[in-house]
mmCIF file of C-alpha atoms in Angstrom:
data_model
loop_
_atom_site.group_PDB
_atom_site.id
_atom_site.type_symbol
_atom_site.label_atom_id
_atom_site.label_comp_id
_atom_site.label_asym_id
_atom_site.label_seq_id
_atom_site.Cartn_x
_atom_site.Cartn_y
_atom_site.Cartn_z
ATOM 1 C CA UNK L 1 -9.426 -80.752 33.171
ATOM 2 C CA UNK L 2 -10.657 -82.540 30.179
ATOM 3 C CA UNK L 3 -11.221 -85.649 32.723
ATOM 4 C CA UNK L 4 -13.108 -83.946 35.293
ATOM 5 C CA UNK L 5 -16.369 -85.354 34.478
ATOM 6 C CA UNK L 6 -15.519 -88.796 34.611
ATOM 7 C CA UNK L 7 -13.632 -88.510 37.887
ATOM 8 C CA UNK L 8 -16.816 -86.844 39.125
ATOM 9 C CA UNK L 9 -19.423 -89.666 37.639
ATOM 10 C CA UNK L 10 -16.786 -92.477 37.915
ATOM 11 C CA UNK L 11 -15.413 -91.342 41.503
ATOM 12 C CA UNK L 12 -17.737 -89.211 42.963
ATOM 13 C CA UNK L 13 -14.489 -86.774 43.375
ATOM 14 C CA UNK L 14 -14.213 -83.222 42.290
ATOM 15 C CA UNK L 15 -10.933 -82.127 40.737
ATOM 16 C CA UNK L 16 -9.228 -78.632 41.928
ATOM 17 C CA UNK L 17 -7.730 -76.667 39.692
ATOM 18 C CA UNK L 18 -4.560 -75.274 40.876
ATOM 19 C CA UNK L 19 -1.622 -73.240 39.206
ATOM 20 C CA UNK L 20 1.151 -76.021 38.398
ATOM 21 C CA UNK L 21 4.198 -74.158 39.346
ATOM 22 C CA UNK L 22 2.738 -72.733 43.038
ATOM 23 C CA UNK L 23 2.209 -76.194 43.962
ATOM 24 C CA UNK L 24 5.544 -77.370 42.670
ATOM 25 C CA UNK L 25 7.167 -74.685 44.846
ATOM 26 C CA UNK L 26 4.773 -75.764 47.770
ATOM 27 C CA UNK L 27 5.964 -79.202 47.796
ATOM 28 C CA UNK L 28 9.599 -78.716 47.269
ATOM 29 C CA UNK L 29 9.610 -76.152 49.934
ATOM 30 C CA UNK L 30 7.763 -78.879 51.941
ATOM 31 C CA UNK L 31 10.484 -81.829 50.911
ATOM 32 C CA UNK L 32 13.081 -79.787 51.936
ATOM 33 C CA UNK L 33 12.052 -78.592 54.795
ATOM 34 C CA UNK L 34 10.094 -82.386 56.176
ATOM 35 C CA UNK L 35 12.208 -84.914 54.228
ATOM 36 C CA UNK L 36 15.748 -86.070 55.618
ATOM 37 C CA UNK L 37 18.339 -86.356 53.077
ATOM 38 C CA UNK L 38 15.776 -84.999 50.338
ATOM 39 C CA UNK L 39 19.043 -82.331 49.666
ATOM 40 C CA UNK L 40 21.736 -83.400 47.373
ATOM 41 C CA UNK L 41 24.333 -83.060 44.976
ATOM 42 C CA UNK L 42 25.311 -84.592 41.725
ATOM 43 C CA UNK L 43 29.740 -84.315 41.930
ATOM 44 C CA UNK L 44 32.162 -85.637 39.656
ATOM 45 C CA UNK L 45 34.446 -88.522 41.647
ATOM 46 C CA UNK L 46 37.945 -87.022 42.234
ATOM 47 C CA UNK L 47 40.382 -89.294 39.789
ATOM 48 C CA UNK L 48 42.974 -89.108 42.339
ATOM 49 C CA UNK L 49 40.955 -90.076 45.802
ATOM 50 C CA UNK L 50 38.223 -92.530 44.083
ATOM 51 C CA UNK L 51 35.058 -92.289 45.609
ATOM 52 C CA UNK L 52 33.282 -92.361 48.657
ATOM 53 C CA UNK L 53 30.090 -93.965 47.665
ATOM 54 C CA UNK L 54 29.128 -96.159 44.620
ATOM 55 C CA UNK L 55 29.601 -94.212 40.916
ATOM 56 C CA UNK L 56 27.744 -93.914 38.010
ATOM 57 C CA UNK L 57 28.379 -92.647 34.858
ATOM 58 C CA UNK L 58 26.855 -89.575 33.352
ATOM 59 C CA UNK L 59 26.082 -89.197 29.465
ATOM 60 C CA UNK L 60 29.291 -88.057 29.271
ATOM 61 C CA UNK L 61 31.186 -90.622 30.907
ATOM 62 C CA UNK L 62 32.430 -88.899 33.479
ATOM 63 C CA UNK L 63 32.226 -91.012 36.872
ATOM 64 C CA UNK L 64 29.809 -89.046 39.211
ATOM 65 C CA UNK L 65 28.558 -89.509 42.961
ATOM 66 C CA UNK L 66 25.298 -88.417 44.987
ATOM 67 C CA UNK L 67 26.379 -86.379 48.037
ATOM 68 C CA UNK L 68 23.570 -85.678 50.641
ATOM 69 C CA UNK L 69 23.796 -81.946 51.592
ATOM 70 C CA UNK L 70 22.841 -80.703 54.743
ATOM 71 C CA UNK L 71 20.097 -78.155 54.624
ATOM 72 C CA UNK L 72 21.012 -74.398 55.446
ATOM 73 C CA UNK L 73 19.364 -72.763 58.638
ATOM 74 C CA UNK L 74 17.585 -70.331 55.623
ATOM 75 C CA UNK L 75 17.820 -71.771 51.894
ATOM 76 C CA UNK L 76 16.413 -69.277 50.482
ATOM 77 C CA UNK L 77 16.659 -67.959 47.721
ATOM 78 C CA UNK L 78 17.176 -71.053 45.538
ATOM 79 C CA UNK L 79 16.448 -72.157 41.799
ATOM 80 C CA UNK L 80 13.951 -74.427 40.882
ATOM 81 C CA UNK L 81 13.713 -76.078 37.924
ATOM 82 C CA UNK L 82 10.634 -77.655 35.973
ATOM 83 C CA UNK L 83 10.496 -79.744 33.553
ATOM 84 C CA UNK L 84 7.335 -80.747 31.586
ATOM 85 C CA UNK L 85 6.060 -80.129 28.166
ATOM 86 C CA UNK L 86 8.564 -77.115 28.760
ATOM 87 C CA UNK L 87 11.191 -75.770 31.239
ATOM 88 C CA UNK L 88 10.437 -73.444 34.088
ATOM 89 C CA UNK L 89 13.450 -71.803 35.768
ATOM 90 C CA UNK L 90 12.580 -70.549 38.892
ATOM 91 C CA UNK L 91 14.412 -68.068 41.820
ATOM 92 C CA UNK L 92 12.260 -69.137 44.609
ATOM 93 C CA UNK L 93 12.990 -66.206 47.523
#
């Protein structure tokens, strides 16, 4: 890290490198698994029935709602997505 020296002089702490998208599976695997209601879903609010919980709109317009999710017994596999200076698409198994 181009920093790494002043965190060491500065800090007195030594930075790690680690591979970005290992510890991004790490911690989501941890969320999901030590975080309540970390699980959700984005849905579109039924016209007809209104909604449950408070909309919002999306870019589009369309109303939407959060729905927590209840986490399977085994989530596995499941797609993670990354995005940073690019896009990762990951099948985490």
């Amino acid at each position: 890290h181009k920093f790494a020296g002043a965190f060491e002089s500065e800090l007195g702490v030594m930075l790690e490198k680690l591979d970005e998208l290992a510890c991004c599976v790490r911690g989501v695997t941890w969320l999901l698994h030590e975080v309540p209601d970390e699980l959700f879903l984005y849905k579109e609010v039924d016209k007809k029935d209104g909604a449950a919980a408070e909309p919002y709109l999306n870019a589009t317009g369309d109303a939407m709602v959060v729905t927590p999710v209840s986490l399977p017994e085994n989530p596995y596999p499941f797609i993670l997505v990354n995005i940073g200076s690019g896009v990762s698409i990951l099948r985490i198994s």
